[in-house]
mmCIF file of C-alpha atoms (C1' of nucleotides) in Angstrom:
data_model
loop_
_atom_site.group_PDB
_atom_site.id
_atom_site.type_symbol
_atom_site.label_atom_id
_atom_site.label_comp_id
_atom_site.label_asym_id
_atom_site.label_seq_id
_atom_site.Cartn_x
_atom_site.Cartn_y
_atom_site.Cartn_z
ATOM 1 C CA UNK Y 171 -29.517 -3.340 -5.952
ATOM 2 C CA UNK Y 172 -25.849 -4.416 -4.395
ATOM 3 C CA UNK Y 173 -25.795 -8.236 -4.344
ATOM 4 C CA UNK Y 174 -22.476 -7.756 -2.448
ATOM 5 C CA UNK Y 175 -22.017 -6.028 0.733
ATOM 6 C CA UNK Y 176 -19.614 -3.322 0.831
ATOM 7 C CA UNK Y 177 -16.426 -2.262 2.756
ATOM 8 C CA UNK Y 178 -15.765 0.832 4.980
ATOM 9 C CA UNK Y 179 -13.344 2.566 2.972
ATOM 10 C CA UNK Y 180 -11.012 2.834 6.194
ATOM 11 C CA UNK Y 181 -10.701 -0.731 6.202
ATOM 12 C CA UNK Y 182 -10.328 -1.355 2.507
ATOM 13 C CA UNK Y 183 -7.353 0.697 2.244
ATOM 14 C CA UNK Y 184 -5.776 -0.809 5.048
ATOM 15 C CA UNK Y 185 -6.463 -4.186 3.347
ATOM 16 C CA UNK Y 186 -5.190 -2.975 -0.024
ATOM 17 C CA UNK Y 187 -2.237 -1.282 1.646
ATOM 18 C CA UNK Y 188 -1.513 -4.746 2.785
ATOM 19 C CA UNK Y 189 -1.262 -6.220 -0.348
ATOM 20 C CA UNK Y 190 0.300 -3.614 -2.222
ATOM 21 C CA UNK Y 191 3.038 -5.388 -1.361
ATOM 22 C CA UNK Y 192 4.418 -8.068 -3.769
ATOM 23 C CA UNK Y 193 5.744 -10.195 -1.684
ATOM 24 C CA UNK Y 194 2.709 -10.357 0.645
ATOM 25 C CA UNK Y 195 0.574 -10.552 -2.169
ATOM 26 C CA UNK Y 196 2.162 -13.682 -3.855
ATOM 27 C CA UNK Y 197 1.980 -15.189 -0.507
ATOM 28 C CA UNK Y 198 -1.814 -14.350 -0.032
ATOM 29 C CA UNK Y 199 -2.016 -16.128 -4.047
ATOM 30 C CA UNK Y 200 -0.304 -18.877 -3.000
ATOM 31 C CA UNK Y 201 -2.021 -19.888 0.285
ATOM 32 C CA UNK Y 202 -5.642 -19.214 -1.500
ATOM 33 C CA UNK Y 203 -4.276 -22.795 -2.947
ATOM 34 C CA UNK Y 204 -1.911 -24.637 -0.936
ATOM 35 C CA UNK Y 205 -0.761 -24.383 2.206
ATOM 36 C CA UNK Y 206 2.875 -23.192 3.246
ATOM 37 C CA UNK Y 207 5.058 -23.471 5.850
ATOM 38 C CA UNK Y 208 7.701 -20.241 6.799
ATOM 39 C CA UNK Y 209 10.602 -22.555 5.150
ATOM 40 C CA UNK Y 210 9.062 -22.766 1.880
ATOM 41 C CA UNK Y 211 8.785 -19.005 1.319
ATOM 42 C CA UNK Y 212 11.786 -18.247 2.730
ATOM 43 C CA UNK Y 213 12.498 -20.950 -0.326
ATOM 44 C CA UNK Y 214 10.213 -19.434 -3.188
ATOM 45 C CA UNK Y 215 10.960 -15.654 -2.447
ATOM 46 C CA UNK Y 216 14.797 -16.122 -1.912
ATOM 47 C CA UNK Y 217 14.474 -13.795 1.290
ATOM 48 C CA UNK Y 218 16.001 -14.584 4.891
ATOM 49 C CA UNK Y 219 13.634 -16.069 7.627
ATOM 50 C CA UNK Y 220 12.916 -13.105 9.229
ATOM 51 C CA UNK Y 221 11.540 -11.049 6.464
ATOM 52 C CA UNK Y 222 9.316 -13.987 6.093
ATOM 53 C CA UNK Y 223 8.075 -14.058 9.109
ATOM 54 C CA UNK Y 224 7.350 -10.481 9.552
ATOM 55 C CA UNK Y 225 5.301 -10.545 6.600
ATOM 56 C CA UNK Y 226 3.566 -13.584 8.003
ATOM 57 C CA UNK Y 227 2.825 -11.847 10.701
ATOM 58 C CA UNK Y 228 1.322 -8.417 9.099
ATOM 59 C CA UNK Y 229 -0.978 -11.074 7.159
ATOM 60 C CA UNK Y 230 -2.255 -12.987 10.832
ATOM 61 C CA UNK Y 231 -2.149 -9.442 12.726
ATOM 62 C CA UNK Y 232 -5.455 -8.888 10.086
ATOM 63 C CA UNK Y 233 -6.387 -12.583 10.626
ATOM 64 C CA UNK Y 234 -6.372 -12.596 6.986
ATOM 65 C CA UNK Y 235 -4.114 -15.728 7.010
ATOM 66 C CA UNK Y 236 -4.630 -18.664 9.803
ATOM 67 C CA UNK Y 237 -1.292 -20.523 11.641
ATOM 68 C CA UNK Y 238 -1.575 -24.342 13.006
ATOM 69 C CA UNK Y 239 1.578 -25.682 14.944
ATOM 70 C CA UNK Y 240 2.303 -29.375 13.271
ATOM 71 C CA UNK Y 241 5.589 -30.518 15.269
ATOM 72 C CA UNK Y 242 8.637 -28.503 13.937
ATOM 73 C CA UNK Y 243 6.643 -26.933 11.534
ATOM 74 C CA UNK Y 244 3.877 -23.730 11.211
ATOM 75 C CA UNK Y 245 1.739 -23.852 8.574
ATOM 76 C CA UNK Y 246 -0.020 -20.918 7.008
ATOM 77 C CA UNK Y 247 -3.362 -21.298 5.246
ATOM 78 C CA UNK Y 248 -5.674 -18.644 4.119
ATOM 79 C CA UNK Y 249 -8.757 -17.896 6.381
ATOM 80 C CA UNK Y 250 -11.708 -18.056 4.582
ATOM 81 C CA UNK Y 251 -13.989 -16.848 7.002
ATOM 82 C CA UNK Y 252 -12.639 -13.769 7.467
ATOM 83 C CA UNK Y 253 -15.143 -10.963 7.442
ATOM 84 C CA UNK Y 254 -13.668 -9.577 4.197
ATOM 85 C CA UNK Y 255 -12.454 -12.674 2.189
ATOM 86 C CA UNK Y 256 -14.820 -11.912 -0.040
ATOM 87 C CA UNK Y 257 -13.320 -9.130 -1.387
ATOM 88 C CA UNK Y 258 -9.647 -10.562 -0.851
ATOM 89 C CA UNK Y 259 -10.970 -13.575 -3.104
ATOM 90 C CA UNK Y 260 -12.309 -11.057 -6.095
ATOM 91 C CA UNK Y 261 -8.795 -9.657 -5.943
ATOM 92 C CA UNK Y 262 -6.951 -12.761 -5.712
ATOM 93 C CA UNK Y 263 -8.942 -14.239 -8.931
ATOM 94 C CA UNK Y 264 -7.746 -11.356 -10.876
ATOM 95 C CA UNK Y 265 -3.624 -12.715 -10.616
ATOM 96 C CA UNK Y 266 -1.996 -15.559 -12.377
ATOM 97 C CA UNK Y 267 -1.702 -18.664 -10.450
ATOM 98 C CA UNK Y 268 1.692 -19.673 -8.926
ATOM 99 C CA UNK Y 269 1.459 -22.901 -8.941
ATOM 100 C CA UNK Y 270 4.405 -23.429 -10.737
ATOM 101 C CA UNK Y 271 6.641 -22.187 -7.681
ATOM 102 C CA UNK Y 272 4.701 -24.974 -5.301
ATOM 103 C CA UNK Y 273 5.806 -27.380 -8.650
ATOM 104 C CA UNK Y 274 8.871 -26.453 -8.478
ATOM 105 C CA UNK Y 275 9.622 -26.611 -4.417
ATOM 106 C CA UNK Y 276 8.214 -30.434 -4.764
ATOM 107 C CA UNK Y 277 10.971 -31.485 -7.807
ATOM 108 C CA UNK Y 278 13.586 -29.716 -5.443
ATOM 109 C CA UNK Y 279 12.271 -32.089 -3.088
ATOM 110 C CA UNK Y 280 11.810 -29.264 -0.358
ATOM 111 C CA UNK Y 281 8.140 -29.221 -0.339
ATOM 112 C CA UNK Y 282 7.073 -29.579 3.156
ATOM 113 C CA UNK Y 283 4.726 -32.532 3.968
ATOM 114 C CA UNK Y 284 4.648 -33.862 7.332
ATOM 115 C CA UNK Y 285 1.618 -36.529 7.437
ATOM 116 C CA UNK H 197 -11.312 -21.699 -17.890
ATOM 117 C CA UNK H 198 -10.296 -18.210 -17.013
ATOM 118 C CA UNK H 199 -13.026 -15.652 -18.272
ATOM 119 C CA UNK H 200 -10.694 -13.061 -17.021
ATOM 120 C CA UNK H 201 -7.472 -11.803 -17.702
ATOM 121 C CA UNK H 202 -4.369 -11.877 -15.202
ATOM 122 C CA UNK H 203 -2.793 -9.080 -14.323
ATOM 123 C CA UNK H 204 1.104 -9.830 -13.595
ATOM 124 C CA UNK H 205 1.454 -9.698 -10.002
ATOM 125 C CA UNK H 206 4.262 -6.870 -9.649
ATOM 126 C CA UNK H 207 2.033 -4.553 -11.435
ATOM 127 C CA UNK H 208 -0.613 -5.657 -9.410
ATOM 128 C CA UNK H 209 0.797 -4.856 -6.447
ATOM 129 C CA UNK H 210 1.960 -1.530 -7.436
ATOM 130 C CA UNK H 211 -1.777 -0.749 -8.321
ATOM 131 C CA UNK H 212 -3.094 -1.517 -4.863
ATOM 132 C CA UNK H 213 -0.361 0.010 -2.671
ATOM 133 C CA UNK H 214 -1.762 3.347 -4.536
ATOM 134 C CA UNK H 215 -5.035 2.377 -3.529
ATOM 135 C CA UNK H 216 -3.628 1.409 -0.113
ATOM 136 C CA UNK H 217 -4.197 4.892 0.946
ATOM 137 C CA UNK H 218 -7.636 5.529 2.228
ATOM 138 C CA UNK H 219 -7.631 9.439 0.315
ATOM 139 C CA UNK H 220 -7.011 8.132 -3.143
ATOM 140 C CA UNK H 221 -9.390 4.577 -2.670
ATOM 141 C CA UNK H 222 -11.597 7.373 -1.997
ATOM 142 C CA UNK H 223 -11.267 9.788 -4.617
ATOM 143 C CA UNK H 224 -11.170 6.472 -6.998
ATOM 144 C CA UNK H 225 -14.351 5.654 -5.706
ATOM 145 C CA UNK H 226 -15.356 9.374 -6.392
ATOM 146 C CA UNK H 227 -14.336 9.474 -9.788
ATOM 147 C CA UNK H 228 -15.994 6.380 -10.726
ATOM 148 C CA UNK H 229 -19.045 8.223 -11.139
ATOM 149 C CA UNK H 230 -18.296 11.644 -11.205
ATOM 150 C CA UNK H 231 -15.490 13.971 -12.609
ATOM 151 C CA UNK H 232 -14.267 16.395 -10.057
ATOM 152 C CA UNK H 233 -11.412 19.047 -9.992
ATOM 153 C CA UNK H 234 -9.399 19.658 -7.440
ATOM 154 C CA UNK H 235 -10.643 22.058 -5.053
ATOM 155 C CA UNK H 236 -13.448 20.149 -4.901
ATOM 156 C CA UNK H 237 -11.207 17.707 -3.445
ATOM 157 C CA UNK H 238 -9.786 20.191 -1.184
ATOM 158 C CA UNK H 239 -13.602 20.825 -0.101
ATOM 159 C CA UNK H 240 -13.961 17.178 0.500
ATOM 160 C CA UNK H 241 -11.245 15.954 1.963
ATOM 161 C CA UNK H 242 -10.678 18.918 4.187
ATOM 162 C CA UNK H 243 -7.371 18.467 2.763
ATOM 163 C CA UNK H 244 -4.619 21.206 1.861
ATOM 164 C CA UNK H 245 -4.347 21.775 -1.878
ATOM 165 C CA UNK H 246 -0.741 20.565 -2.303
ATOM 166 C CA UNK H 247 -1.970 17.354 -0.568
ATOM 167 C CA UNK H 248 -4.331 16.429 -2.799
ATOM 168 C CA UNK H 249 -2.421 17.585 -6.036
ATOM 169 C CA UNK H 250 0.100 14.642 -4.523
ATOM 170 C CA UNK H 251 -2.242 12.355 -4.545
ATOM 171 C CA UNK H 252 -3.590 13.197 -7.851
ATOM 172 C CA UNK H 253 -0.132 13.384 -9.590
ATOM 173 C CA UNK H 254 0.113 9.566 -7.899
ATOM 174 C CA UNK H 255 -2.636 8.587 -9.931
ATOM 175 C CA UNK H 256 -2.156 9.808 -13.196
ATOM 176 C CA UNK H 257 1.337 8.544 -13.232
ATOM 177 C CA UNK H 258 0.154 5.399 -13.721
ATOM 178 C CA UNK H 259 -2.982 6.852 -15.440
ATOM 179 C CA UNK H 260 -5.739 5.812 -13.564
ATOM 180 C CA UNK H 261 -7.255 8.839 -13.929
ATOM 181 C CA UNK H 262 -7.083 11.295 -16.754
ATOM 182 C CA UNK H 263 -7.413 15.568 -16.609
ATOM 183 C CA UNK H 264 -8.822 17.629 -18.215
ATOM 184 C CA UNK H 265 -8.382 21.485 -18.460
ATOM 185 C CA UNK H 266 -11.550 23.457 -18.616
ATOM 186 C CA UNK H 267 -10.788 27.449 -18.107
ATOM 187 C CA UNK H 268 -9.471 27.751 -14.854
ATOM 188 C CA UNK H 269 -9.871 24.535 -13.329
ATOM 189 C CA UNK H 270 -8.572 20.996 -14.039
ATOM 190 C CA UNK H 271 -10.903 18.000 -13.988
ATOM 191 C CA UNK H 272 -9.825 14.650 -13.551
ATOM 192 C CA UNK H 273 -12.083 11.476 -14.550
ATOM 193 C CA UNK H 274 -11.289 7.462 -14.274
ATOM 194 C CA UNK H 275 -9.591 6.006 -17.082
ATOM 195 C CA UNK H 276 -12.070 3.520 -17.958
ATOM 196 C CA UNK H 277 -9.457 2.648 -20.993
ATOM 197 C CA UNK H 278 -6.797 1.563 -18.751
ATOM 198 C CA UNK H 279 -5.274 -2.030 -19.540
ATOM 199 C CA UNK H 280 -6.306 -3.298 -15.907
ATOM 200 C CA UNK H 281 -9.251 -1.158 -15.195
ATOM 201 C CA UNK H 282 -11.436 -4.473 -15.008
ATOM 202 C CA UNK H 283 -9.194 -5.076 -12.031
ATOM 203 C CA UNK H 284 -9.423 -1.327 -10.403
ATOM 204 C CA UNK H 285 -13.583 -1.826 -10.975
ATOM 205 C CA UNK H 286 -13.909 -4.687 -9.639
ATOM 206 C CA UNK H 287 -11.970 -3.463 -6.180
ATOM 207 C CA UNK H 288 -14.010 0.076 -6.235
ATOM 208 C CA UNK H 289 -17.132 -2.078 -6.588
ATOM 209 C CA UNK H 290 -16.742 -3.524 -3.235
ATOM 210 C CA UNK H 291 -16.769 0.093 -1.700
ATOM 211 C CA UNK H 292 -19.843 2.176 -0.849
ATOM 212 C CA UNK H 293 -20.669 4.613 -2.621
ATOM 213 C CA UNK H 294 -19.842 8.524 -1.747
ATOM 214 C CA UNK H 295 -22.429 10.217 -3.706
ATOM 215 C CA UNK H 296 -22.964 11.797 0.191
ATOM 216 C CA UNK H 297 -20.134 14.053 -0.416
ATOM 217 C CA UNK H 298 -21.301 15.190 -3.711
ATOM 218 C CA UNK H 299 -24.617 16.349 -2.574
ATOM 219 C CA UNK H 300 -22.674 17.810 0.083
ATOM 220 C CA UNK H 301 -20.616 20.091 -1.998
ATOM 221 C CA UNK H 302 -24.084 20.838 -3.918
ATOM 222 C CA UNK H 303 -25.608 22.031 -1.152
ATOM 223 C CA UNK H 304 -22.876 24.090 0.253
ATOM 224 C CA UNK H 305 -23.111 25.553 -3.447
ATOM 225 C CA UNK H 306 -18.895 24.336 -3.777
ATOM 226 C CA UNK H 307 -19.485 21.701 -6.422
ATOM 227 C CA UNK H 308 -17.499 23.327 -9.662
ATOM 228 C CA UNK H 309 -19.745 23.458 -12.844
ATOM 229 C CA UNK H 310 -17.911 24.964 -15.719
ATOM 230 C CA UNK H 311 -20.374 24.937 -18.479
ATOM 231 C "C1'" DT O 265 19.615 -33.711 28.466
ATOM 232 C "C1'" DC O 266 21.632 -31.798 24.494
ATOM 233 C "C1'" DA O 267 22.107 -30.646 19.510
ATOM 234 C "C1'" DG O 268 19.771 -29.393 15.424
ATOM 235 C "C1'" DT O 269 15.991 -27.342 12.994
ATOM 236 C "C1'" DA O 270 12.029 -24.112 12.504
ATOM 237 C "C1'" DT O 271 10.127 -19.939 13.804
ATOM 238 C "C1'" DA O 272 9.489 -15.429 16.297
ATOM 239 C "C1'" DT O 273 11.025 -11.239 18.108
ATOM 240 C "C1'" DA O 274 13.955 -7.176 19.049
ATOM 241 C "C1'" DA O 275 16.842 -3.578 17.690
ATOM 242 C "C1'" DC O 276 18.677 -1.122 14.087
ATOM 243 C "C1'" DT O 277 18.993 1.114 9.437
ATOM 244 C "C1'" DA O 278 17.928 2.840 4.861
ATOM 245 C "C1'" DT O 279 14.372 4.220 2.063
ATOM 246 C "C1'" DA O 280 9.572 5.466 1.027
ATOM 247 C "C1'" DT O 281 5.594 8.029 2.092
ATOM 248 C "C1'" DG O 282 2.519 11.833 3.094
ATOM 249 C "C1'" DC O 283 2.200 15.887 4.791
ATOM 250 C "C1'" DT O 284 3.782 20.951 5.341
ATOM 251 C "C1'" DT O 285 5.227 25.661 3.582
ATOM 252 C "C1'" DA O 286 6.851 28.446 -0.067
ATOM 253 C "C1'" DT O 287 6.732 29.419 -4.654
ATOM 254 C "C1'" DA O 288 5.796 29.050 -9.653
ATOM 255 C "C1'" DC O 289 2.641 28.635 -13.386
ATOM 256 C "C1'" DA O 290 -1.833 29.135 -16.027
ATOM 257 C "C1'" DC O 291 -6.097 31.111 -16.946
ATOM 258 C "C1'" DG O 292 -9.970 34.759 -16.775
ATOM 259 C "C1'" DC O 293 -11.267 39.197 -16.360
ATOM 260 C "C1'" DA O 294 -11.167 44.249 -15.379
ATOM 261 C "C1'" DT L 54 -1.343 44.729 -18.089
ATOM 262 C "C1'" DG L 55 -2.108 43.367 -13.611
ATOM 263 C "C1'" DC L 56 -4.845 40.901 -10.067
ATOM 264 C "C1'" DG L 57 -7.435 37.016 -8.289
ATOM 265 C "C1'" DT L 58 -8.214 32.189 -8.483
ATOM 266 C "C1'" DG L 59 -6.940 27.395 -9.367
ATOM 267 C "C1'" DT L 60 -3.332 24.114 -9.753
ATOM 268 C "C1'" DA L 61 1.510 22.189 -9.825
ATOM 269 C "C1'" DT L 62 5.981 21.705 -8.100
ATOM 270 C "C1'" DA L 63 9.975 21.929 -4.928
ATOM 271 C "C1'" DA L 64 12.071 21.358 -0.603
ATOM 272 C "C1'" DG L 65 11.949 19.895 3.984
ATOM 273 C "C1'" DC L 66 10.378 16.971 7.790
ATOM 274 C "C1'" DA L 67 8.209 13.291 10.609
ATOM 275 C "C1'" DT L 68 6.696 8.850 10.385
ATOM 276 C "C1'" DA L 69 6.070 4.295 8.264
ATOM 277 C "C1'" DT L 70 7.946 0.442 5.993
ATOM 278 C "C1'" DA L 71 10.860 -3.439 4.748
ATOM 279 C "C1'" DG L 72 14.846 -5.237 5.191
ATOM 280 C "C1'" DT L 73 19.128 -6.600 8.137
ATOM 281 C "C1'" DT L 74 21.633 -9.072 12.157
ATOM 282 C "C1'" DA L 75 21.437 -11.030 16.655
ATOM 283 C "C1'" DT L 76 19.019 -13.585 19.768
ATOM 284 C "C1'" DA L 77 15.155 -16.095 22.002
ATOM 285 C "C1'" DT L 78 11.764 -19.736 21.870
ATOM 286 C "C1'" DA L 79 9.781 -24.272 20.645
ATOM 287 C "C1'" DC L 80 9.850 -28.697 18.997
ATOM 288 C "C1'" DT L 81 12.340 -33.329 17.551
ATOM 289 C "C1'" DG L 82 15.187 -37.002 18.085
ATOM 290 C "C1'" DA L 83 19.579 -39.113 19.678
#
DNA sequence: TCAGTATATAACTATATGCTTATACACGCA
DNA sequence: TGCGTGTATAAGCATATAGTTATATACTGA
């Protein structure tokens, strides 16, 4: 009958409650495309470092997002294999994409690239 | 490309920080396939009354769910016409389903029937 | 080794949230 | 009309949340 496996409702809230924040929730939108470093949100969402990286962290604390050390830099990417990404993904799919802020970080020149 | 529509991502945010709290996922979930009135709620939830009026108000503020008055009690229902009720289905559809509780309040002889 | 840059953490604060209790309102029925 | 039942609202309180500033940590390159 269900071709998708469902989520204890405990959990689902606490996932939902974590994205019912806009912020967060561009971030998660963003990262299902590109990667990101802290600087370049602290860039697209005009907020200090610190409110970045608290966020940041809320997302990893769930493992919903990975981090990988490359010199100066942290990068953020989403992790797919996360018990639940399935249903993060159907959410995700519903919101416009924001592409245009990664487009607009590169013309500024401050899109992070360090290969 | 997009079969679906996008929901701006402010208001989407707004819609799952409301369903960031594991009560109203629920009654969501509920009310997706059956109409219920408050004290069933009350039954339910093993909630106080004011608690789950709160909850309820929450959710017809932004009109997720509609009431309806029928003699003394007050039943509320999903508002399958809601602009981004695609969006709200396609989260509750992820959950499992709490018929359980239902059949619950059946047996117990609690579950409201007004006609 | 030291300065500069990127990030994390701690402590604090203002506001939001979810409950409680008390009370008001609405309906049905004797 | 008055009482019982169901629901809503108001006010208060404890906790959670999201930001701030200050500081610590980690890496790079001179």
């Amino acid at each position: 009958m269900n071709a998708t496996a469902t989520i204890d409702l405990q959990r689902a809230s606490q996932l939902l409650k974590l994205l019912g924040d806009p912020t967060r929730l561009t971030m998660m939108k963003l990262l299902k495309s590109h990667e990101c470093c802290v600087c370049e949100f602290v860039e697209i969402f005009k907020m200090s470092q610190p409110a970045i990286s608290q966020h940041l962290r809320k997302l990893r604390d769930i493992e919903l997002v990975k981090e990988e050390r490359r010199g100066q830099w942290i990068f953020f990417s989403i992790n797919e294999s996360h018990e639940d990404y399935p249903f993060i993904k159907s959410i995700l799919e519903h919101l416009p994409n924001q592409n245009e802020s990664i487009t607009e970080l590169e013309v500024q020149g401050l899109r992070v690239c360090c290969e």
